[in-house]
Tab-separated table of C-alpha atoms and ligand atoms in Angstrom:
chain	number	residue	atom	x	y	z
G	1	MET	CA	-47.538	64.117	-31.074
G	2	SER	CA	-49.383	62.611	-27.726
G	3	TYR	CA	-51.504	59.517	-27.548
G	4	ARG	CA	-54.651	61.715	-27.142
G	5	VAL	CA	-54.284	64.466	-29.936
G	6	LEU	CA	-52.876	61.425	-32.855
G	7	VAL	CA	-56.158	59.696	-31.857
G	8	ALA	CA	-58.199	62.745	-32.348
G	9	PHE	CA	-56.142	63.819	-35.448
G	10	LEU	CA	-57.510	60.088	-37.204
G	11	LEU	CA	-61.262	60.416	-35.764
G	12	PHE	CA	-60.522	63.609	-37.615
G	13	VAL	CA	-59.714	61.846	-40.872
G	14	VAL	CA	-62.076	59.043	-40.232
G	15	SER	CA	-65.056	61.855	-40.387
G	16	ALA	CA	-64.120	63.380	-42.183
G	17	SER	CA	-63.838	61.358	-45.337
G	18	VAL	CA	-67.180	59.137	-44.145
G	19	ASN	CA	-68.871	62.209	-43.505
G	20	ALA	CA	-67.606	63.977	-47.350
G	21	LYS	CA	-69.683	67.169	-47.970
G	22	THR	CA	-71.304	67.827	-51.473
G	23	PHE	CA	-72.928	70.963	-52.015
G	24	ILE	CA	-75.445	71.369	-54.386
G	25	ILE	CA	-75.669	74.713	-56.864
G	26	ALA	CA	-77.848	75.704	-59.319
G	27	ASP	CA	-80.144	78.513	-61.197
G	28	ALA	CA	-83.188	78.063	-58.865
G	29	MET	CA	-85.287	76.332	-56.078
G	30	VAL	CA	-88.301	75.208	-55.809
G	31	ASP	CA	-89.371	75.602	-52.423
G	32	VAL	CA	-92.728	73.622	-52.246
G	33	GLU	CA	-93.642	74.387	-48.683
G	34	ARG	CA	-93.134	78.082	-49.238
G	35	GLY	CA	-94.828	77.713	-53.222
G	36	ARG	CA	-91.963	80.047	-54.681
G	37	LEU	CA	-88.952	79.919	-55.863
G	38	LEU	CA	-84.923	80.285	-54.205
G	39	SER	CA	-82.655	82.087	-56.773
G	40	LYS	CA	-79.304	80.856	-56.661
G	41	PRO	CA	-79.383	77.309	-53.897
G	42	ILE	CA	-76.503	75.839	-52.231
G	43	VAL	CA	-77.642	73.148	-50.809
G	44	THR	CA	-75.455	70.596	-48.343
G	45	VAL	CA	-75.876	67.211	-48.552
G	46	GLU	CA	-73.748	65.599	-45.968
G	47	ASP	CA	-74.211	61.560	-44.883
G	48	GLY	CA	-77.331	61.227	-47.780
G	49	ARG	CA	-79.213	64.126	-45.856
G	50	ILE	CA	-79.262	67.800	-46.331
G	51	ILE	CA	-77.849	69.954	-43.993
G	52	ASP	CA	-77.935	73.424	-45.144
G	53	ILE	CA	-79.699	75.323	-47.348
G	54	GLN	CA	-77.900	78.727	-48.349
G	55	SER	CA	-78.479	81.140	-51.266
G	56	GLY	CA	-75.954	83.918	-53.465
G	57	ASP	CA	-72.656	83.092	-55.239
G	58	ALA	CA	-71.754	79.862	-55.050
G	59	ARG	CA	-67.998	80.806	-52.731
G	60	GLN	CA	-65.019	78.971	-51.693
G	61	LEU	CA	-66.526	76.111	-50.556
G	62	ILE	CA	-64.257	73.690	-49.417
G	63	GLY	CA	-65.809	69.588	-50.915
G	64	ASP	CA	-67.605	67.680	-53.767
G	65	VAL	CA	-69.270	70.415	-56.064
G	66	VAL	CA	-72.362	69.501	-58.460
G	67	ASP	CA	-72.517	72.337	-61.059
G	68	LEU	CA	-76.474	72.344	-62.235
G	69	ARG	CA	-76.228	75.920	-63.260
G	70	GLY	CA	-79.018	76.916	-65.639
G	71	LEU	CA	-81.274	74.187	-63.426
G	72	THR	CA	-83.159	74.331	-61.507
G	73	LEU	CA	-84.144	72.186	-58.235
G	74	LEU	CA	-87.028	70.282	-56.925
G	75	PRO	CA	-87.757	67.697	-54.078
G	76	GLY	CA	-87.225	64.271	-55.456
G	77	MET	CA	-90.797	63.277	-56.842
G	78	ILE	CA	-93.740	61.213	-55.346
G	79	ASP	CA	-95.862	58.931	-57.123
G	80	MET	CA	-98.607	57.673	-54.562
G	81	HIS	CA	-100.167	55.400	-57.073
G	82	ALA	CA	-97.520	52.696	-59.028
G	83	HIS	CA	-97.636	48.613	-60.187
G	84	LEU	CA	-94.059	48.634	-60.846
G	85	THR	CA	-94.724	44.936	-61.165
G	86	SER	CA	-97.064	45.824	-63.288
G	87	SER	CA	-96.290	46.168	-67.498
G	88	SER	CA	-98.073	47.901	-69.355
G	89	THR	CA	-97.889	45.810	-73.207
G	90	GLU	CA	-99.325	43.244	-70.445
G	91	HIS	CA	-102.937	43.744	-70.765
G	92	GLY	CA	-106.372	40.634	-69.892
G	93	TYR	CA	-105.257	37.771	-70.752
G	94	LYS	CA	-101.910	38.897	-72.214
G	95	ARG	CA	-101.210	39.143	-68.643
G	96	LEU	CA	-102.072	35.720	-67.558
G	97	ALA	CA	-99.542	34.190	-69.639
G	98	SER	CA	-96.592	35.977	-66.956
G	99	SER	CA	-95.952	34.032	-64.187
G	100	GLN	CA	-94.967	36.416	-60.459
G	101	THR	CA	-91.293	35.197	-61.186
G	102	ARG	CA	-91.540	37.305	-64.043
G	103	ALA	CA	-93.177	40.049	-62.840
G	104	ALA	CA	-90.705	40.208	-59.707
G	105	LEU	CA	-87.124	40.715	-62.661
G	106	ARG	CA	-90.019	43.569	-64.670
G	107	GLY	CA	-89.913	45.113	-61.558
G	108	VAL	CA	-86.571	45.961	-61.221
G	109	LYS	CA	-86.180	47.522	-64.560
G	110	HIS	CA	-89.926	49.245	-64.208
G	111	ALA	CA	-87.866	50.640	-60.073
G	112	GLN	CA	-84.901	51.882	-62.477
G	113	LEU	CA	-86.887	53.871	-64.787
G	114	THR	CA	-89.625	55.219	-62.290
G	115	LEU	CA	-86.148	56.494	-60.025
G	116	MET	CA	-84.567	57.274	-63.832
G	117	ALA	CA	-87.504	59.898	-64.626
G	118	GLY	CA	-86.686	62.126	-61.202
G	119	VAL	CA	-89.674	60.142	-59.040
G	120	THR	CA	-87.675	59.438	-56.152
G	121	THR	CA	-90.670	58.217	-54.015
G	122	VAL	CA	-93.989	55.359	-54.773
G	123	ARG	CA	-96.608	53.997	-53.298
G	124	ASN	CA	-96.655	50.430	-54.677
G	125	LEU	CA	-100.864	50.122	-54.579
G	126	GLY	CA	-101.681	45.956	-55.368
G	127	ALA	CA	-99.085	42.577	-55.891
G	128	SER	CA	-99.343	39.422	-55.570
G	129	GLY	CA	-96.884	37.517	-53.623
G	130	PHE	CA	-95.690	40.229	-51.458
G	131	ILE	CA	-93.211	41.172	-54.760
G	132	ASP	CA	-93.091	44.261	-53.622
G	133	VAL	CA	-92.240	43.459	-50.219
G	134	ALA	CA	-89.463	42.171	-51.615
G	135	LEU	CA	-88.872	44.822	-54.591
G	136	ARG	CA	-88.467	47.764	-51.763
G	137	ASP	CA	-86.239	44.976	-49.155
G	138	SER	CA	-83.906	44.630	-52.763
G	139	ILE	CA	-83.882	48.906	-53.049
G	140	ASN	CA	-83.390	49.139	-49.666
G	141	ALA	CA	-80.875	46.627	-49.069
G	142	GLY	CA	-79.015	48.560	-51.814
G	143	ASP	CA	-79.183	45.513	-54.426
G	144	ILE	CA	-80.823	46.694	-56.693
G	145	VAL	CA	-81.922	51.170	-57.677
G	146	GLY	CA	-85.050	51.986	-57.763
G	147	PRO	CA	-86.510	54.321	-55.809
G	148	ARG	CA	-88.546	54.621	-52.284
G	149	MET	CA	-91.286	52.083	-52.227
G	150	PHE	CA	-94.110	52.213	-49.463
G	151	VAL	CA	-96.141	49.024	-50.947
G	152	SER	CA	-98.953	47.334	-50.007
G	153	GLY	CA	-99.196	43.801	-50.609
G	154	PRO	CA	-101.942	41.797	-52.048
G	155	SER	CA	-105.078	44.385	-52.827
G	156	LEU	CA	-108.052	43.310	-50.988
G	157	GLY	CA	-111.152	43.114	-52.508
G	158	ILE	CA	-114.348	40.869	-52.498
G	159	THR	CA	-114.934	37.541	-54.526
G	160	GLY	CA	-115.527	38.573	-58.255
G	161	GLY	CA	-115.127	42.013	-57.789
G	162	HIS	CA	-112.155	44.695	-59.686
G	163	CYS	CA	-108.971	43.333	-56.698
G	164	ASP	CA	-109.940	38.890	-57.441
G	165	ASN	CA	-108.994	37.814	-61.079
G	166	ASN	CA	-112.072	37.172	-63.108
G	167	LEU	CA	-110.477	36.007	-66.679
G	168	LEU	CA	-111.173	32.367	-66.294
G	169	PRO	CA	-113.957	29.580	-65.827
G	170	VAL	CA	-114.461	28.142	-62.306
G	171	ASP	CA	-112.179	24.760	-63.123
G	172	TYR	CA	-108.927	26.554	-62.738
G	173	GLN	CA	-110.583	28.181	-59.946
G	174	VAL	CA	-108.619	31.031	-59.554
G	175	SER	CA	-109.118	33.528	-57.196
G	176	SER	CA	-106.072	36.240	-55.963
G	177	ASP	CA	-104.378	36.279	-52.798
G	178	GLY	CA	-106.186	39.439	-51.255
G	179	VAL	CA	-109.421	38.224	-52.194
G	180	ALA	CA	-111.365	38.323	-48.230
G	181	ASP	CA	-115.182	38.202	-47.543
G	182	GLY	CA	-116.806	39.574	-44.735
G	183	PRO	CA	-114.997	41.801	-41.559
G	184	TRP	CA	-113.501	39.666	-40.209
G	185	GLU	CA	-112.252	37.709	-43.626
G	186	VAL	CA	-110.956	41.384	-43.844
G	187	ALA	CA	-109.544	41.817	-40.839
G	188	LYS	CA	-107.475	38.758	-41.260
G	189	LYS	CA	-106.225	40.196	-44.798
G	190	VAL	CA	-104.948	42.767	-42.844
G	191	ARG	CA	-103.029	41.166	-39.974
G	192	ARG	CA	-101.637	38.426	-42.648
G	193	ASN	CA	-100.912	41.503	-44.663
G	194	ILE	CA	-99.064	43.418	-41.866
G	195	LYS	CA	-97.271	39.674	-41.241
G	196	TYR	CA	-95.559	39.515	-44.711
G	197	GLY	CA	-93.998	43.500	-45.105
G	198	ALA	CA	-96.562	45.271	-46.277
G	199	ASP	CA	-96.685	48.912	-44.998
G	200	LEU	CA	-100.177	49.987	-45.514
G	201	ILE	CA	-103.431	48.591	-46.768
G	202	LYS	CA	-105.269	48.882	-50.169
G	203	LEU	CA	-108.731	47.864	-50.601
G	204	CYS	CA	-111.186	48.334	-53.623
G	205	ALA	CA	-114.428	49.774	-52.622
G	206	THR	CA	-115.660	49.794	-56.477
G	207	GLY	CA	-115.432	47.790	-58.974
G	208	GLY	CA	-113.080	49.290	-61.772
G	209	VAL	CA	-111.886	49.632	-65.016
G	210	LEU	CA	-109.589	47.463	-66.090
G	211	SER	CA	-111.332	44.050	-64.478
G	212	LYS	CA	-113.264	42.081	-66.348
G	213	GLY	CA	-117.184	41.893	-65.589
G	214	THR	CA	-117.178	44.904	-63.216
G	215	LYS	CA	-119.165	48.111	-62.785
G	216	VAL	CA	-116.842	50.542	-62.134
G	217	GLY	CA	-119.928	52.969	-60.816
G	218	VAL	CA	-120.547	49.204	-58.601
G	219	GLN	CA	-120.568	49.339	-54.579
G	220	GLN	CA	-118.188	46.019	-53.790
G	221	TYR	CA	-117.119	46.307	-50.103
G	222	SER	CA	-120.025	47.530	-48.010
G	223	LEU	CA	-119.679	49.741	-45.361
G	224	GLU	CA	-119.071	47.477	-42.593
G	225	GLU	CA	-115.888	45.631	-44.175
G	226	MET	CA	-114.224	49.029	-44.992
G	227	LYS	CA	-115.441	49.987	-41.559
G	228	MET	CA	-113.365	46.828	-39.870
G	229	ALA	CA	-109.876	47.200	-42.644
G	230	VAL	CA	-109.668	50.995	-41.009
G	231	SER	CA	-109.668	49.664	-37.554
G	232	GLU	CA	-107.956	47.242	-38.265
G	233	ALA	CA	-104.678	48.911	-40.023
G	234	HIS	CA	-104.633	52.615	-37.961
G	235	ARG	CA	-104.752	50.617	-34.804
G	236	ARG	CA	-100.854	48.981	-36.173
G	237	GLY	CA	-100.209	52.143	-37.170
G	238	VAL	CA	-101.001	51.806	-41.300
G	239	THR	CA	-103.076	53.830	-43.446
G	240	VAL	CA	-105.460	52.482	-45.797
G	241	ALA	CA	-105.455	53.287	-49.448
G	242	ALA	CA	-109.071	52.338	-51.494
G	243	HIS	CA	-109.263	51.893	-55.290
G	244	ALA	CA	-112.947	53.622	-55.702
G	245	HIS	CA	-114.988	55.066	-58.641
G	246	GLY	CA	-118.389	55.346	-58.123
G	247	THR	CA	-120.241	57.440	-56.244
G	248	GLU	CA	-121.626	55.543	-52.930
G	249	GLY	CA	-118.160	53.750	-52.719
G	250	VAL	CA	-116.533	56.340	-52.370
G	251	TYR	CA	-118.255	58.314	-49.729
G	252	ALA	CA	-118.868	55.355	-48.108
G	253	ALA	CA	-114.906	54.781	-48.300
G	254	ILE	CA	-114.648	58.334	-46.820
G	255	GLU	CA	-117.161	57.968	-44.424
G	256	ALA	CA	-114.985	54.207	-43.378
G	257	GLY	CA	-112.196	56.422	-42.880
G	258	VAL	CA	-109.426	55.777	-45.555
G	259	ASP	CA	-106.709	57.612	-45.897
G	260	SER	CA	-106.591	57.926	-49.585
G	261	VAL	CA	-109.200	57.137	-52.280
G	262	GLU	CA	-107.590	56.650	-55.767
G	263	HIS	CA	-109.382	57.017	-59.508
G	264	ALA	CA	-112.793	59.598	-57.029
G	265	SER	CA	-113.621	59.055	-60.769
G	266	PHE	CA	-117.507	59.589	-59.838
G	267	ILE	CA	-117.477	61.870	-56.744
G	268	ASP	CA	-120.482	63.716	-56.416
G	269	ASP	CA	-120.975	67.000	-53.906
G	270	ALA	CA	-121.605	64.806	-51.337
G	271	GLY	CA	-118.287	62.869	-51.353
G	272	ILE	CA	-115.953	66.624	-52.069
G	273	LYS	CA	-117.567	68.184	-48.829
G	274	LEU	CA	-116.846	64.395	-46.628
G	275	ALA	CA	-113.454	64.456	-47.856
G	276	LYS	CA	-113.226	67.738	-47.497
G	277	ASN	CA	-113.939	67.761	-43.626
G	278	LYS	CA	-112.053	64.693	-43.089
G	279	GLY	CA	-108.966	65.655	-44.776
G	280	THR	CA	-109.528	61.887	-46.789
G	281	TYR	CA	-106.859	62.464	-49.394
G	282	LEU	CA	-107.645	62.263	-52.948
G	283	SER	CA	-104.818	60.769	-55.096
G	284	MET	CA	-106.637	60.555	-58.913
G	285	ASP	CA	-105.070	59.741	-61.853
G	286	ILE	CA	-105.729	61.562	-64.835
G	287	TYR	CA	-103.167	61.136	-67.639
G	288	VAL	CA	-103.542	57.109	-67.997
G	289	THR	CA	-106.979	57.628	-69.956
G	290	GLU	CA	-105.066	59.177	-72.968
G	291	PHE	CA	-103.081	55.285	-72.699
G	292	ILE	CA	-105.967	53.127	-72.399
G	293	LEU	CA	-108.345	54.678	-75.113
G	294	GLY	CA	-104.639	56.127	-77.209
G	295	GLU	CA	-103.102	52.616	-76.966
G	296	GLY	CA	-104.850	49.980	-74.827
G	297	GLU	CA	-105.862	47.612	-77.242
G	298	LYS	CA	-103.250	46.391	-78.943
G	299	ALA	CA	-101.304	46.040	-75.082
G	300	GLY	CA	-104.934	42.901	-74.762
G	301	ILE	CA	-106.978	45.739	-72.833
G	302	LEU	CA	-110.693	44.793	-73.016
G	303	GLU	CA	-112.982	45.705	-75.320
G	304	GLU	CA	-115.596	45.987	-72.543
G	305	SER	CA	-112.650	48.145	-70.188
G	306	LEU	CA	-112.822	50.439	-72.589
G	307	ALA	CA	-116.073	51.024	-73.396
G	308	LYS	CA	-116.355	51.822	-69.488
G	309	GLU	CA	-112.756	53.815	-69.409
G	310	ARG	CA	-115.081	55.734	-72.611
G	311	LYS	CA	-117.385	56.739	-69.659
G	312	THR	CA	-115.052	57.997	-66.575
G	313	GLY	CA	-112.070	59.164	-68.351
G	314	ALA	CA	-113.726	62.358	-68.536
G	315	LEU	CA	-115.888	62.905	-66.143
G	316	GLN	CA	-113.649	61.698	-63.981
G	317	ARG	CA	-111.309	64.635	-65.160
G	318	GLU	CA	-114.155	67.363	-64.470
G	319	ASN	CA	-114.594	66.494	-61.686
G	320	PHE	CA	-111.160	66.964	-61.018
G	321	SER	CA	-111.198	70.611	-61.099
G	322	LYS	CA	-114.160	70.159	-58.625
G	323	ALA	CA	-112.139	68.773	-55.531
G	324	VAL	CA	-108.918	70.755	-56.454
G	325	ASN	CA	-111.514	74.176	-56.301
G	326	ALA	CA	-112.828	72.668	-53.188
G	327	GLY	CA	-109.544	72.890	-51.449
G	328	VAL	CA	-109.643	68.873	-51.337
G	329	ASN	CA	-106.620	67.184	-50.051
G	330	MET	CA	-104.972	66.144	-53.085
G	331	VAL	CA	-101.968	63.791	-54.756
G	332	MET	CA	-100.806	62.523	-57.437
G	333	GLY	CA	-101.003	59.071	-57.968
G	334	THR	CA	-100.330	57.750	-61.586
G	335	ASP	CA	-101.819	54.446	-62.006
G	336	ALA	CA	-97.926	53.769	-63.613
G	337	GLY	CA	-97.643	50.176	-64.519
G	338	VAL	CA	-100.872	50.675	-66.016
G	339	TYR	CA	-99.010	52.612	-68.878
G	340	PRO	CA	-95.494	52.727	-68.975
G	341	HIS	CA	-93.524	53.292	-65.885
G	342	GLY	CA	-90.950	56.258	-66.367
G	343	ASP	CA	-93.613	59.051	-67.850
G	344	ASN	CA	-95.736	59.373	-64.599
G	345	LEU	CA	-94.654	63.038	-64.927
G	346	LYS	CA	-96.776	63.764	-67.699
G	347	GLN	CA	-99.277	63.203	-65.478
G	348	LEU	CA	-98.799	66.368	-63.941
G	349	SER	CA	-99.606	68.787	-67.061
G	350	ARG	CA	-103.248	67.176	-66.603
G	351	MET	CA	-103.531	68.477	-62.979
G	352	VAL	CA	-102.511	71.834	-64.487
G	353	GLN	CA	-104.503	71.723	-67.263
G	354	PHE	CA	-107.357	70.653	-65.283
G	355	GLY	CA	-107.315	72.978	-62.578
G	356	MET	CA	-104.681	73.148	-60.897
G	357	SER	CA	-101.737	75.962	-60.541
G	358	PRO	CA	-98.930	74.654	-60.784
G	359	ILE	CA	-97.190	74.935	-57.170
G	360	GLN	CA	-100.069	73.077	-56.628
G	361	ALA	CA	-99.836	69.991	-58.248
G	362	LEU	CA	-96.049	70.432	-57.274
G	363	GLN	CA	-96.839	70.392	-53.786
G	364	ALA	CA	-99.090	67.135	-54.581
G	365	ALA	CA	-96.017	64.747	-56.363
G	366	SER	CA	-94.407	66.436	-52.908
G	367	ILE	CA	-95.087	67.764	-48.932
G	368	ASN	CA	-98.817	66.075	-49.497
G	369	ALA	CA	-98.005	62.865	-50.586
G	370	ALA	CA	-95.006	63.366	-47.454
G	371	THR	CA	-98.320	63.892	-45.149
G	372	LEU	CA	-100.347	61.237	-46.540
G	373	LEU	CA	-97.126	58.585	-46.049
G	374	ASN	CA	-96.136	60.218	-42.582
G	375	LYS	CA	-92.850	60.843	-44.063
G	376	GLU	CA	-92.869	65.070	-43.866
G	377	SER	CA	-89.558	65.800	-41.625
G	378	ASP	CA	-87.747	63.279	-44.798
G	379	LEU	CA	-89.211	63.359	-47.805
G	380	GLY	CA	-90.967	65.771	-50.048
G	381	SER	CA	-89.110	68.850	-49.763
G	382	ILE	CA	-86.037	70.428	-50.263
G	383	LYS	CA	-85.190	70.756	-46.294
G	384	VAL	CA	-83.029	70.246	-43.384
G	385	GLY	CA	-82.733	67.164	-42.232
G	386	ALA	CA	-84.527	65.533	-45.652
G	387	TYR	CA	-82.584	63.427	-47.416
G	388	ALA	CA	-81.278	64.361	-50.384
G	389	ASP	CA	-84.287	63.545	-52.404
G	390	ILE	CA	-83.688	66.405	-55.102
G	391	ILE	CA	-83.847	66.131	-58.911
G	392	ALA	CA	-83.513	69.207	-61.535
G	393	VAL	CA	-85.013	70.889	-64.780
G	394	SER	CA	-84.390	72.987	-67.569
G	395	GLY	CA	-86.651	75.986	-67.476
G	396	ASN	CA	-89.082	76.628	-65.092
G	397	PRO	CA	-91.692	74.506	-63.980
G	398	LEU	CA	-93.769	77.078	-62.184
G	399	ASP	CA	-93.990	78.810	-66.044
G	400	ASP	CA	-93.535	75.378	-67.592
G	401	ILE	CA	-94.543	72.767	-65.246
G	402	SER	CA	-94.087	69.937	-68.314
G	403	VAL	CA	-90.395	70.676	-67.954
G	404	LEU	CA	-91.064	67.714	-65.015
G	405	GLU	CA	-91.106	64.994	-68.518
G	406	ASN	CA	-87.643	66.240	-69.274
G	407	VAL	CA	-86.006	65.368	-65.676
G	408	ASP	CA	-82.072	66.318	-66.152
G	409	PHE	CA	-80.284	64.884	-62.724
G	410	VAL	CA	-81.457	62.807	-60.090
G	411	MET	CA	-79.666	62.647	-56.450
G	412	LYS	CA	-81.799	60.300	-54.267
G	413	GLY	CA	-80.145	59.835	-50.260
G	414	GLY	CA	-77.719	61.733	-51.271
G	415	GLU	CA	-76.034	59.593	-54.160
G	416	VAL	CA	-76.561	60.431	-57.873
G	417	ILE	CA	-78.201	58.180	-60.025
G	418	LYS	CA	-78.815	60.543	-62.966
G	419	PHE	CA	-76.738	63.565	-64.612
G	420	ASN	CA	-76.896	64.021	-68.150
G	421	ARG	CA	-74.246	66.835	-68.269
G	422	GLN	CA	-75.145	68.164	-72.248
G	423	VAL	CA	-77.547	70.049	-70.914
G	424	LYS	CA	-75.785	73.201	-69.811
E	501	LIG	N1	-106.744	50.927	-62.212
E	501	LIG	C1	-107.877	51.555	-62.608
E	501	LIG	C2	-109.158	50.602	-62.906
E	501	LIG	O1	-109.465	49.433	-63.368
E	501	LIG	C3	-108.123	52.172	-64.007
E	501	LIG	C4	-108.747	52.548	-63.895
E	501	LIG	C5	-107.765	54.425	-65.598
E	501	LIG	N2	-108.651	54.737	-65.538
E	501	LIG	C6	-108.855	56.098	-65.512
E	501	LIG	N3	-110.316	57.224	-65.910
E	501	LIG	N4	-108.923	56.552	-64.375
E	501	LIG	O2	-110.157	51.397	-62.654
């Protein structure tokens, strides 16, 4: 063998072992882009990405075969509003007993639970001490197991607002990391968050349900402050997510140019129209009300918050239906962390119950989310070129969306994370 032939041969052997192909075969695949089922898919994965999709009987396949016959493939789900550092068992004053370090360690467990449930990407909206940045970086480095994370760092908000900590009297001098009053303080916090690793900005436009002493329907940031946040963020190439329940605050946030409105509970027709015209996404957490009213009290949720929730949840669901009917851009955002991590996909059946078709709900948790993240070529659908973030369920999710509550198989970036083999 000549030297050149030998080198070529060795290169071939090395590349064949590094770039080993994996074939995934299944009964069906949800094509979220076209909104239909493909039967008998054969998905080829190499180097963590999807390189080919065929359909038909499994031929002679050379390489590893992941046999998911009996199951339906879907793209890994994306939750656009999660709090991996928060625990559903610690609300209100109970939360004060946990340090940031404790929250970080618990975040490790929450990340794993989330991924195991079939959520391969999350947008984490608000964490003090940049714990979210550390969690994201640890996952990306392969130190711990979790979903892909896009993180905001500390949420921006007014003094005494929903994103401040209002539990203690003045003696303790406690205020949250992201508190910023006036346009220039807001601009400075945007810059600081970006400096320490945030992928996007979260701000609190109105009061909230779970914060002490805030009125859920009342606007907090002024239009001027929100415009500053948006122009500063957009100039730096990052998006803005606005927590907003109240009608005026939702409208002002959209007017200011935020990319998504979280909760949007009391959005009215004018807000829906403006969101539709501007292409603003709504991320409406319509499952969490069941947890808050059902189990919130023993988790430490304050009575005043329970009272606010009683006035919020049902109206939010009604307004969700209106927004869906009007054709506003929608993503799935759950607020997991308020309720147990891993239960994220329970929201999908509520999205169907309140007006979406099953495919619309799946699109909200996949391609729509990927588009809002600006990652539509990498994430959100099983297509050539995208990361091999693939999950599988038994049954047809287009007939019964609740099958997503029991995910049997999870692959992230070509790596099998979970495989419940009993199902076949
Ligand atoms: N984090 C949100 C807040 O405190 C939770 C709202 C939950 N309720 C609802 N109906 N979506 O405002």
